[in-house]
Coordinates of C-alpha atoms in Angstrom, one line a residue:
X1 CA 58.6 77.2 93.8
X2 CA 59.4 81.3 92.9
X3 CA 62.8 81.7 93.1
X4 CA 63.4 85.4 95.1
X5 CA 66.0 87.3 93.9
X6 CA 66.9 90.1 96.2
X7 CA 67.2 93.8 94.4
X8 CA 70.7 95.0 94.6
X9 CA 70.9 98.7 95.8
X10 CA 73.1 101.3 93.7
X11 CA 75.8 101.2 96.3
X12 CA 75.8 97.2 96.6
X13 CA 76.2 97.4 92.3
X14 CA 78.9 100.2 92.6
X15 CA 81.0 98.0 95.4
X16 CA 80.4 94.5 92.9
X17 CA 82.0 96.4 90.4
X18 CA 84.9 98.0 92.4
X19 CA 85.4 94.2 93.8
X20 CA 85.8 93.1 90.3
X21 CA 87.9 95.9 89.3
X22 CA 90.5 95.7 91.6
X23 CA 90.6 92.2 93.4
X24 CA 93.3 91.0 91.1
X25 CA 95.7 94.0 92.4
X26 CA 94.7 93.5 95.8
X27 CA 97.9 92.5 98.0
X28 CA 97.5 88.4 98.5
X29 CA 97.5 85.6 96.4
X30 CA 96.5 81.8 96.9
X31 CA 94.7 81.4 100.5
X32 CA 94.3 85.4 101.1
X33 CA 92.9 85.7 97.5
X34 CA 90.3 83.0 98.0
X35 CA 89.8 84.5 101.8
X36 CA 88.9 88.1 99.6
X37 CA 86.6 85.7 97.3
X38 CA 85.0 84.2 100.2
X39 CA 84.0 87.0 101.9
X40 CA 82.8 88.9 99.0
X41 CA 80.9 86.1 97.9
X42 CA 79.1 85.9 101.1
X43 CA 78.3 89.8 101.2
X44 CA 77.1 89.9 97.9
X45 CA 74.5 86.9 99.3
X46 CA 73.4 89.4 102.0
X47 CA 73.9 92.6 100.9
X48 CA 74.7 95.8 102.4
X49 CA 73.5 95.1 107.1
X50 CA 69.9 96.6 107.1
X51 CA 67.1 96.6 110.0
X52 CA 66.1 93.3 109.2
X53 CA 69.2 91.9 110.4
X54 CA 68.9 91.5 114.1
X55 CA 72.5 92.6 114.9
X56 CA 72.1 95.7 112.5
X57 CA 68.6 96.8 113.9
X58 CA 69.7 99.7 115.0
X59 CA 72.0 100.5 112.5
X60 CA 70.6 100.4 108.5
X61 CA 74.0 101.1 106.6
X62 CA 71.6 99.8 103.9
X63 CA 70.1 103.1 103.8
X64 CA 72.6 104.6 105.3
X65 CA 74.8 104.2 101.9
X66 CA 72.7 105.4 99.4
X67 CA 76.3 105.6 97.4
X68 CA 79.6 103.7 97.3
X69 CA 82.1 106.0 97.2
X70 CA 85.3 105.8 95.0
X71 CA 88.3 103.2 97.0
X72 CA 90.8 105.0 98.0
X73 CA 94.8 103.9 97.1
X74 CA 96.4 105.5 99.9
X75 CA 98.1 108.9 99.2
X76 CA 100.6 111.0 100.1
X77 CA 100.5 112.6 103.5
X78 CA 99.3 116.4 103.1
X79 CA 100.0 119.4 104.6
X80 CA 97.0 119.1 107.1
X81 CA 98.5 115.6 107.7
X82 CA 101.5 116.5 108.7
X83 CA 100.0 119.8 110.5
X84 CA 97.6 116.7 112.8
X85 CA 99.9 114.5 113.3
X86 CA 102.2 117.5 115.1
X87 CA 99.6 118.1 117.4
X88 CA 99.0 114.6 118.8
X89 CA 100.9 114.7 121.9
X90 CA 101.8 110.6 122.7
X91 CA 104.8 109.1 123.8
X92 CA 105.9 105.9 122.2
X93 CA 105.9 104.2 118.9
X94 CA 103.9 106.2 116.4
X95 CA 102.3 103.9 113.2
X96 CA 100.8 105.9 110.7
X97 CA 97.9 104.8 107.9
X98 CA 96.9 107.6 105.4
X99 CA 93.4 106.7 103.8
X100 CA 94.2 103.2 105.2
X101 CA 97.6 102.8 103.4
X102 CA 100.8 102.5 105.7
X103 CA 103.4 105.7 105.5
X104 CA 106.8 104.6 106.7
X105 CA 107.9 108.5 106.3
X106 CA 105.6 109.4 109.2
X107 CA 105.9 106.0 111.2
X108 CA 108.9 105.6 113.6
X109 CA 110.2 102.8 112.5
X110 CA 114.1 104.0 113.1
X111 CA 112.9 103.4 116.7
X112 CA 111.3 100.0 117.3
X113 CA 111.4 99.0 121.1
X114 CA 113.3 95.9 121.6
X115 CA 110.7 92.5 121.3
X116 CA 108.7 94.8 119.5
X117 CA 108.6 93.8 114.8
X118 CA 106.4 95.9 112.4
X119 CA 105.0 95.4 108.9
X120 CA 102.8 96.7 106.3
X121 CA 99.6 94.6 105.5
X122 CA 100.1 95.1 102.5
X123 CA 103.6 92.9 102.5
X124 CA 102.6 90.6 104.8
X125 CA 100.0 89.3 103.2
X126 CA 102.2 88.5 100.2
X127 CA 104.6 86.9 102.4
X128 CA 104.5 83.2 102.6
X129 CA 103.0 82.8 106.6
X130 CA 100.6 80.4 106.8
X131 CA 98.9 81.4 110.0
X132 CA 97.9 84.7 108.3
X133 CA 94.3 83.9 107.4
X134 CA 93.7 82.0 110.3
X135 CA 94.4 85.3 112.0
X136 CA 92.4 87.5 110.1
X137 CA 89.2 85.5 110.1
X138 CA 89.3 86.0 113.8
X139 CA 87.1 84.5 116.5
X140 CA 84.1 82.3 115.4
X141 CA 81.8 84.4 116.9
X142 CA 82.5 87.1 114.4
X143 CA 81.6 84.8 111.2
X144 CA 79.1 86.0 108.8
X145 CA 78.8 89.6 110.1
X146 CA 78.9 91.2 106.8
X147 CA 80.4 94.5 107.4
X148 CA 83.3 92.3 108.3
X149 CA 83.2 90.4 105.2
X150 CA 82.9 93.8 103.1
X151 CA 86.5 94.5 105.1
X152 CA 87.7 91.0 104.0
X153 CA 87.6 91.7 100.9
X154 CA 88.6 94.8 100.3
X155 CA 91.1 95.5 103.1
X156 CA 94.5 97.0 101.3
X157 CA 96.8 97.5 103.7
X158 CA 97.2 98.3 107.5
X159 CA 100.2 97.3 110.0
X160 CA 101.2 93.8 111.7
X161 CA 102.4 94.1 114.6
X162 CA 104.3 91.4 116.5
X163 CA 105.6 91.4 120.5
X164 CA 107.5 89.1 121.7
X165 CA 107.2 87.0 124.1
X166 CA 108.0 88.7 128.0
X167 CA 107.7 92.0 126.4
X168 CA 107.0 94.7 129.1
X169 CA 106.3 97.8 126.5
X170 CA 107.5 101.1 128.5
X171 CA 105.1 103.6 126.1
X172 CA 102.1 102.9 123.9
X173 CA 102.1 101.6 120.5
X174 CA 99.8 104.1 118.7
X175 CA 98.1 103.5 115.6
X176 CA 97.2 106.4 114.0
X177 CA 94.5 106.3 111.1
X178 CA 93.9 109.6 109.1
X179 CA 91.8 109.9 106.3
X180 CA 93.0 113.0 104.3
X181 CA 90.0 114.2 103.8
X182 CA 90.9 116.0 100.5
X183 CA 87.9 113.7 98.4
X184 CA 85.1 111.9 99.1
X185 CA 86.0 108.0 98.8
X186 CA 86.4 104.2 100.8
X187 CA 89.0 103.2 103.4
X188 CA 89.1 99.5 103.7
X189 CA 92.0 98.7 106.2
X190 CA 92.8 96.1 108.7
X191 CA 95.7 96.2 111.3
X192 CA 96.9 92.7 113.5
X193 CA 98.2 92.9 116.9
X194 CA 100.0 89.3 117.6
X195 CA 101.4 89.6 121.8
X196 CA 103.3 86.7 122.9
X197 CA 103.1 85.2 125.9
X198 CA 103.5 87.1 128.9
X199 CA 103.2 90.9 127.1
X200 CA 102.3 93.7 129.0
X201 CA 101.4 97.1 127.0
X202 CA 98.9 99.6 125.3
X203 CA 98.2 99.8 121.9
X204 CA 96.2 103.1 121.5
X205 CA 93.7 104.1 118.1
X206 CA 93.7 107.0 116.8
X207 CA 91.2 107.7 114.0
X208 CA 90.5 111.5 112.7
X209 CA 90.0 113.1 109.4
X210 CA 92.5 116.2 108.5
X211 CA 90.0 117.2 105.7
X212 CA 86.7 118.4 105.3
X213 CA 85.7 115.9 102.5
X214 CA 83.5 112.7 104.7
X215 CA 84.5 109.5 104.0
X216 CA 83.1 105.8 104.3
X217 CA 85.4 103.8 107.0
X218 CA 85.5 100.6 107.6
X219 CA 88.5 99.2 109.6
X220 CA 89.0 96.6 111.3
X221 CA 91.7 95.2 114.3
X222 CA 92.8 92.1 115.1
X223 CA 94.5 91.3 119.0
X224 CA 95.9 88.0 119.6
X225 CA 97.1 88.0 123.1
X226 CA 98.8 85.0 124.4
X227 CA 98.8 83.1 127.7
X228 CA 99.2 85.6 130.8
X229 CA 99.5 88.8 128.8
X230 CA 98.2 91.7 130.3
X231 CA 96.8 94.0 126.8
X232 CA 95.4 97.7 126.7
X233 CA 93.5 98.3 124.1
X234 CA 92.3 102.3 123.5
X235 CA 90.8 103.5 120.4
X236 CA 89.5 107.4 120.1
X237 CA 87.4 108.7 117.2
X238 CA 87.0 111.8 116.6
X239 CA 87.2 114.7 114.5
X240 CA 85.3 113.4 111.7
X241 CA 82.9 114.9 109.2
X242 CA 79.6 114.8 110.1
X243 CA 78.7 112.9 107.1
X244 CA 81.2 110.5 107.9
X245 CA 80.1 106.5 108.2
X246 CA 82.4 104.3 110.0
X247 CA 82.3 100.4 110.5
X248 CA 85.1 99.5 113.4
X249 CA 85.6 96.2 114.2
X250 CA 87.3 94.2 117.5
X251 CA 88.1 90.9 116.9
X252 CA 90.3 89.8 120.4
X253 CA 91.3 86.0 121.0
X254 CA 92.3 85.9 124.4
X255 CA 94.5 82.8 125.9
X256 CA 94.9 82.0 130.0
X257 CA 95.2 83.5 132.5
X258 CA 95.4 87.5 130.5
X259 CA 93.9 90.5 131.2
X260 CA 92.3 92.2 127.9
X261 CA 90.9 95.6 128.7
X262 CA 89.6 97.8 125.4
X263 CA 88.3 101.5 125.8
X264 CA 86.6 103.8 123.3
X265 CA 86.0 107.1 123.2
X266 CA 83.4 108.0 120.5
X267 CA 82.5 111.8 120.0
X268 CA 82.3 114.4 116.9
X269 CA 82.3 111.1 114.1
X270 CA 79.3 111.4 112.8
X271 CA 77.6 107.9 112.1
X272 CA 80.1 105.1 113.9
X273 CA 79.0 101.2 114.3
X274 CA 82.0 99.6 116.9
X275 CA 81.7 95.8 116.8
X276 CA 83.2 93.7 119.1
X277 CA 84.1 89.9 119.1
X278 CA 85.9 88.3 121.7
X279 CA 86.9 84.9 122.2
X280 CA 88.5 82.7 125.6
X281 CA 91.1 80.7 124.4
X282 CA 92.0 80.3 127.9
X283 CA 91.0 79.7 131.2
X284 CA 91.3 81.9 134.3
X285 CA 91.0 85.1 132.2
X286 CA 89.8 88.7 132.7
X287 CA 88.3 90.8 129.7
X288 CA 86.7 94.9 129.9
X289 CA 85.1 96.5 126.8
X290 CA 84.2 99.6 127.9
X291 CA 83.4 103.3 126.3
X292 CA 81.7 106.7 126.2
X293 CA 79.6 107.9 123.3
X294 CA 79.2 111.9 123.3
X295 CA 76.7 112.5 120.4
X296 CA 74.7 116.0 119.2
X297 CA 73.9 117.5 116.1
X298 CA 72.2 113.9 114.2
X299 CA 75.2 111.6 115.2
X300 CA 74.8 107.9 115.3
X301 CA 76.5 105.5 117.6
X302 CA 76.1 102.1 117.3
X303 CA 78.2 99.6 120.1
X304 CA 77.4 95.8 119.2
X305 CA 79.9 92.9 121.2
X306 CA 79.1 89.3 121.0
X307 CA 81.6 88.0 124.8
X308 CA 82.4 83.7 123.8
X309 CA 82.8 81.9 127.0
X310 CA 84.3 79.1 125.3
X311 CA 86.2 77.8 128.4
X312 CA 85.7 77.8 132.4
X313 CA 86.6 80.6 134.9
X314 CA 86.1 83.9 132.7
X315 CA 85.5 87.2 133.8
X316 CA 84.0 89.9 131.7
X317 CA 83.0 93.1 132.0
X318 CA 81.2 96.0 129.8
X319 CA 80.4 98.8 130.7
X320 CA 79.3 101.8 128.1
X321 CA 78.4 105.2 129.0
X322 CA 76.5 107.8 126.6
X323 CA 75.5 110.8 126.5
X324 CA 73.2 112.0 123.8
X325 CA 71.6 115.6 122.8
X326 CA 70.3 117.0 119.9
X327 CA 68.6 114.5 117.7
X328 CA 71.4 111.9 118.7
X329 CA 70.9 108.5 118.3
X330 CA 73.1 105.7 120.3
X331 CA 72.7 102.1 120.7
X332 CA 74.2 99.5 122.8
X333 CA 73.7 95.6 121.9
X334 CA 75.7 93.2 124.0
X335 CA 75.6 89.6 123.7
X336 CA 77.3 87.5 126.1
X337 CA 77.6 83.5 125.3
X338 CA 78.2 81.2 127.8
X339 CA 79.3 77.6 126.3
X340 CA 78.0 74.4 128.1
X341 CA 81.5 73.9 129.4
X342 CA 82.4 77.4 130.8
X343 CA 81.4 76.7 134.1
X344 CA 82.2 79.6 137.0
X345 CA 82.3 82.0 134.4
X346 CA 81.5 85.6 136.1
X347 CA 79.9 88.3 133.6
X348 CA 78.6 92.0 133.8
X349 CA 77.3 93.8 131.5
X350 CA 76.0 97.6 131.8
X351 CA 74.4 100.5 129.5
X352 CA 73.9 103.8 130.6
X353 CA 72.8 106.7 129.0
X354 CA 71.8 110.2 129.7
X355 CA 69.1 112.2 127.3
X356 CA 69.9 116.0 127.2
X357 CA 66.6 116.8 125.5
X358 CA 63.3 115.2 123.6
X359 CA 65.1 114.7 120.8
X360 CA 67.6 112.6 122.0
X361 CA 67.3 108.5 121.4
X362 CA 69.1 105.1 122.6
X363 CA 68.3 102.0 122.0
X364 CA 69.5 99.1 124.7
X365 CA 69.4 95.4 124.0
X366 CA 71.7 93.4 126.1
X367 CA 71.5 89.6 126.0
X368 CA 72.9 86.1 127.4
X369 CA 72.9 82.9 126.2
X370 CA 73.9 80.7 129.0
X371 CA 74.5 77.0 128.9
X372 CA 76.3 76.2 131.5
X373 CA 74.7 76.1 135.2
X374 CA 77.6 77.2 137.4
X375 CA 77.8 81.4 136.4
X376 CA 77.3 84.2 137.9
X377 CA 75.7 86.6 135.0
X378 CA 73.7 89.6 135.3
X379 CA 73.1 92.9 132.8
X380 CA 71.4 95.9 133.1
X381 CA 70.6 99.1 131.1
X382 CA 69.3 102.8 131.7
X383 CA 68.5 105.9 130.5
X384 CA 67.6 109.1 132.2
X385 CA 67.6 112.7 132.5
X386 CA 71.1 114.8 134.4
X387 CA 70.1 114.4 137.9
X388 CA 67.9 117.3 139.1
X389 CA 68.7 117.3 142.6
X390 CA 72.8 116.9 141.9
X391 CA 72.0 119.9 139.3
X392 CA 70.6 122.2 142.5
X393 CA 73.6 121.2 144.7
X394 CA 75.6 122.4 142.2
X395 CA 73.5 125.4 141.2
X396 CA 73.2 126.3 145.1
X397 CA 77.0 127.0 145.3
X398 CA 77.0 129.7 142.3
X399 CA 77.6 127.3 139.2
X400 CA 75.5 128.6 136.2
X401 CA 73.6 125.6 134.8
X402 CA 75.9 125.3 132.3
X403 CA 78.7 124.7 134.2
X404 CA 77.2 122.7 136.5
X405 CA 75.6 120.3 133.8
X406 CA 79.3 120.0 132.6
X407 CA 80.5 118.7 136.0
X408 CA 77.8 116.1 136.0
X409 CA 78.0 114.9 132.6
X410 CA 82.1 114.7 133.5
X411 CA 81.2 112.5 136.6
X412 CA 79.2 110.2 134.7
X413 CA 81.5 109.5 131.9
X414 CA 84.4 109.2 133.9
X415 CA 83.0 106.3 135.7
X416 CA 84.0 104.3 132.6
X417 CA 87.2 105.8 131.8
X418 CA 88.8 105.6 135.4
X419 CA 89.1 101.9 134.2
X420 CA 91.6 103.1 132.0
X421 CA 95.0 102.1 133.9
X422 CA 97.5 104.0 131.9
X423 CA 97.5 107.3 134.0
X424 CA 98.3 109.3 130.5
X425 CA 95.9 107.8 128.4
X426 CA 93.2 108.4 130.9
X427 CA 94.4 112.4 130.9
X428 CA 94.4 112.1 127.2
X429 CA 90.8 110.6 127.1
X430 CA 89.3 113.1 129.8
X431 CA 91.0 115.9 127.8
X432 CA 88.7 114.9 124.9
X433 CA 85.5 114.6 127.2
X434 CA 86.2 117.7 128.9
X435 CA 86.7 119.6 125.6
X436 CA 83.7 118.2 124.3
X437 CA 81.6 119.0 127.4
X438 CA 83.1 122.6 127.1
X439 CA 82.0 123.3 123.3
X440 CA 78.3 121.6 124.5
X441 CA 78.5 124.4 128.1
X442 CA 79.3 127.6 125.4
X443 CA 76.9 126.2 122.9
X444 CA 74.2 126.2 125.8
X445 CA 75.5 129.4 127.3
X446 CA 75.1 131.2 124.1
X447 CA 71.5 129.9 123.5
X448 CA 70.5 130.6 127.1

């Protein structure tokens, strides 16, 4: 029998090499260096995702990365930095990552709220905890994805962030990821959210690039919330090169009877993939993955979530709103699993999208597996045209089109982010849509 040895592309060779090159000054040693082993191992048996895997269909970083770009060590925090980070207008605890390295300087760490400990990555995953790589594989669901494993092995730093248990947080913790954007290069980074039992608060996202110079992302996050916590979960992307390629992964482990609600705002980020794995540790518990993806120009959004019902009486919901112009490309693939055992599990999954022109595409592919015969289950996708008739209304009253199209395009996307319970992030996220939507209205106004 022919053995069939798959070629290796120039970026897959490149990243072997890096691997090799630095692995042995990666933080970890013992289990977390043969975690980094692992996961390379099983990457470099599958290669870079491409359309052939079903779960990167859509999404062919493959050809996508025609070159691996250098790693990147974490530097200083620049002028532009400094000048972003002044603008960002969030109350709270602020914990900053510079090319994916953690910057106590810019982090407010003189100010931790009470219940609430922070680390590097970097040092606690040469600190002697046992749990830490059972925490960082995260759900099972989320095995063998191999973007993830890529960020396995290569992850440098990030933060760890622990709540205690009965910790109500008054403000958001933000994390706030910026790529200088001073060179071209790779940000590996992975951050851990561990919330006791009982926890209420919001840990908010935030990743942008201050430069000009397009970098290859891949981040990941890790949530586990304990028994009757109540998490918000936000992340916003933007302000990214357009040649920019991100891979941002969920992974969220859920115990009983919590509330896990995550939001994203995609927009101006040039090629994203958001993956999402959830698990139910726990019975009696609610989990919302929603978002908006505002695409032009050639941007590329890709939102993939495999939902585990692993245990009886969940509730999920998605729901993802995009809106797409230019020759945009989105792409929504939910999976939804409902184990044998996870009887009266209620589940909702939804897609919507609106074209602005021809050369506009999304792809929908929402699924369920269900074992179990007790469930109430249903998905559904669309994608249309702005509403003529709600355009005419509009119109009628003295809106130029423009305008008008604006005030329908913010209807629609605000259906998903009125979910959003913190009343400031929600302003924070309609700020972004509405600034968006007014670039898009002087752009049309000027070609009209």
């Amino acid at each position: 029998m022919a053995i069939v040895t798959p070629l290796k592309t120039a970026a897959e060779q490149v990243l072997a090499q890096q691997f090799a090159n630095v692995k042995a000054e990666l933080p970890g040693a013992g289990p977390v260096r043969k975690l980094r082993e692992d996961a390379f191992a099983g990457f470099e048996a599958k290669g870079l995702p491409h359309r052939r895997l079903e779960a990167w269909r859509y999404t062919d970083l493959r050809m996508m990365l025609r070159e691996a770009k250098p790693l990147a060590g974490g530097n200083a925090a620049t002028q532009a930095v400094r000048d972003r980070l002044s603008t960002l207008k969030l109350d709270g605890l602020r914990l900053v990552l510079i090319d994916g390295a953690f910057n106590a300087e810019l982090s407010g760490l003189a100010a931790l709220p009470e219940g609430v400990t922070v680390h590097a990555l970097a040092d606690a995953l040469v600190s002697p905890r046992e749990d830490l790589t059972r925490i960082l594989s995260g759900p099972g669901v989320a095995e063998g994805d191999t973007g993830l494993m890529l960020n396995t092995a290569l992850m440098r730093d990030g933060v760890l962030v622990e709540i205690a248990e009965g910790t109500e947080l008054a403000a958001p913790i933000a994390i706030i990821s910026l790529a200088s954007g001073e060179d071209e290069q790779a940000i590996f980074s992975r951050s851990v959210v561990l919330a006791g039992k009982g926890v209420k608060g919001s840990i908010v996202e935030i990743s942008e690039s201050a430069g000009a110079k397009a970098a290859q992302i891949n981040t990941a996050i890790v949530f586990e919330a304990g028994d009757e916590s109540e998490i918000q979960h936000i992340r916003l992307v933007t302000r990214q090169p357009a040649e920019t390629v991100q891979v941002l992964s969920l992974l969220a482990t859920v115990g009983a009877h919590a509330r896990f609600d995550s939001f994203a705002l995609i927009c101006n980020s040039g090629t994203v993939r958001q993956q999402h794995f959830v698990r139910y540790a726990g019975e009696h518990t609610e989990v919302g993955l929603r978002g908006v993806n505002l695409l032009g120009g050639q941007e590329h959004s890709d939102v993939t979530l495999v939902v585990d019902h692993e245990v009886p009486h969940g509730t999920s919901r998605e729901l993802f709103k995009s809106i797409i112009g230019g020759e945009g490309t989105g792409v929504f693939q939910g999976k939804v699993i409902v184990r044998q055992h996870a009887q009266k599990t209620d589940g909702s999954m939804k897609s919507n999208a609106l074209l602005l022109n021809d050369g506009a595409t999304m792809f929908n592919k929402p699924e369920l597996e269900i074992f179990a015969d007790d469930v109430v289950c249903g998905h559904g996708a669309t994608v249309a045209q702005i509403d003529g008739e709600q355009l005419f209304y509009l119109m009628a009253r003295g809106l130029p089109r423009p305008q008008a199209e604006a005030l329908v395009l913010q209807a629609f996307a605000g259906e998903a982010v009125e979910f959003v319970a913190d009343e400031a992030l929600r302003d924070l996220i309609m700020g972004e849509v509405e600034g968006w939507l007014a670039n898009r209205e002087h752009t049309a106004g000027k070609a009209a």
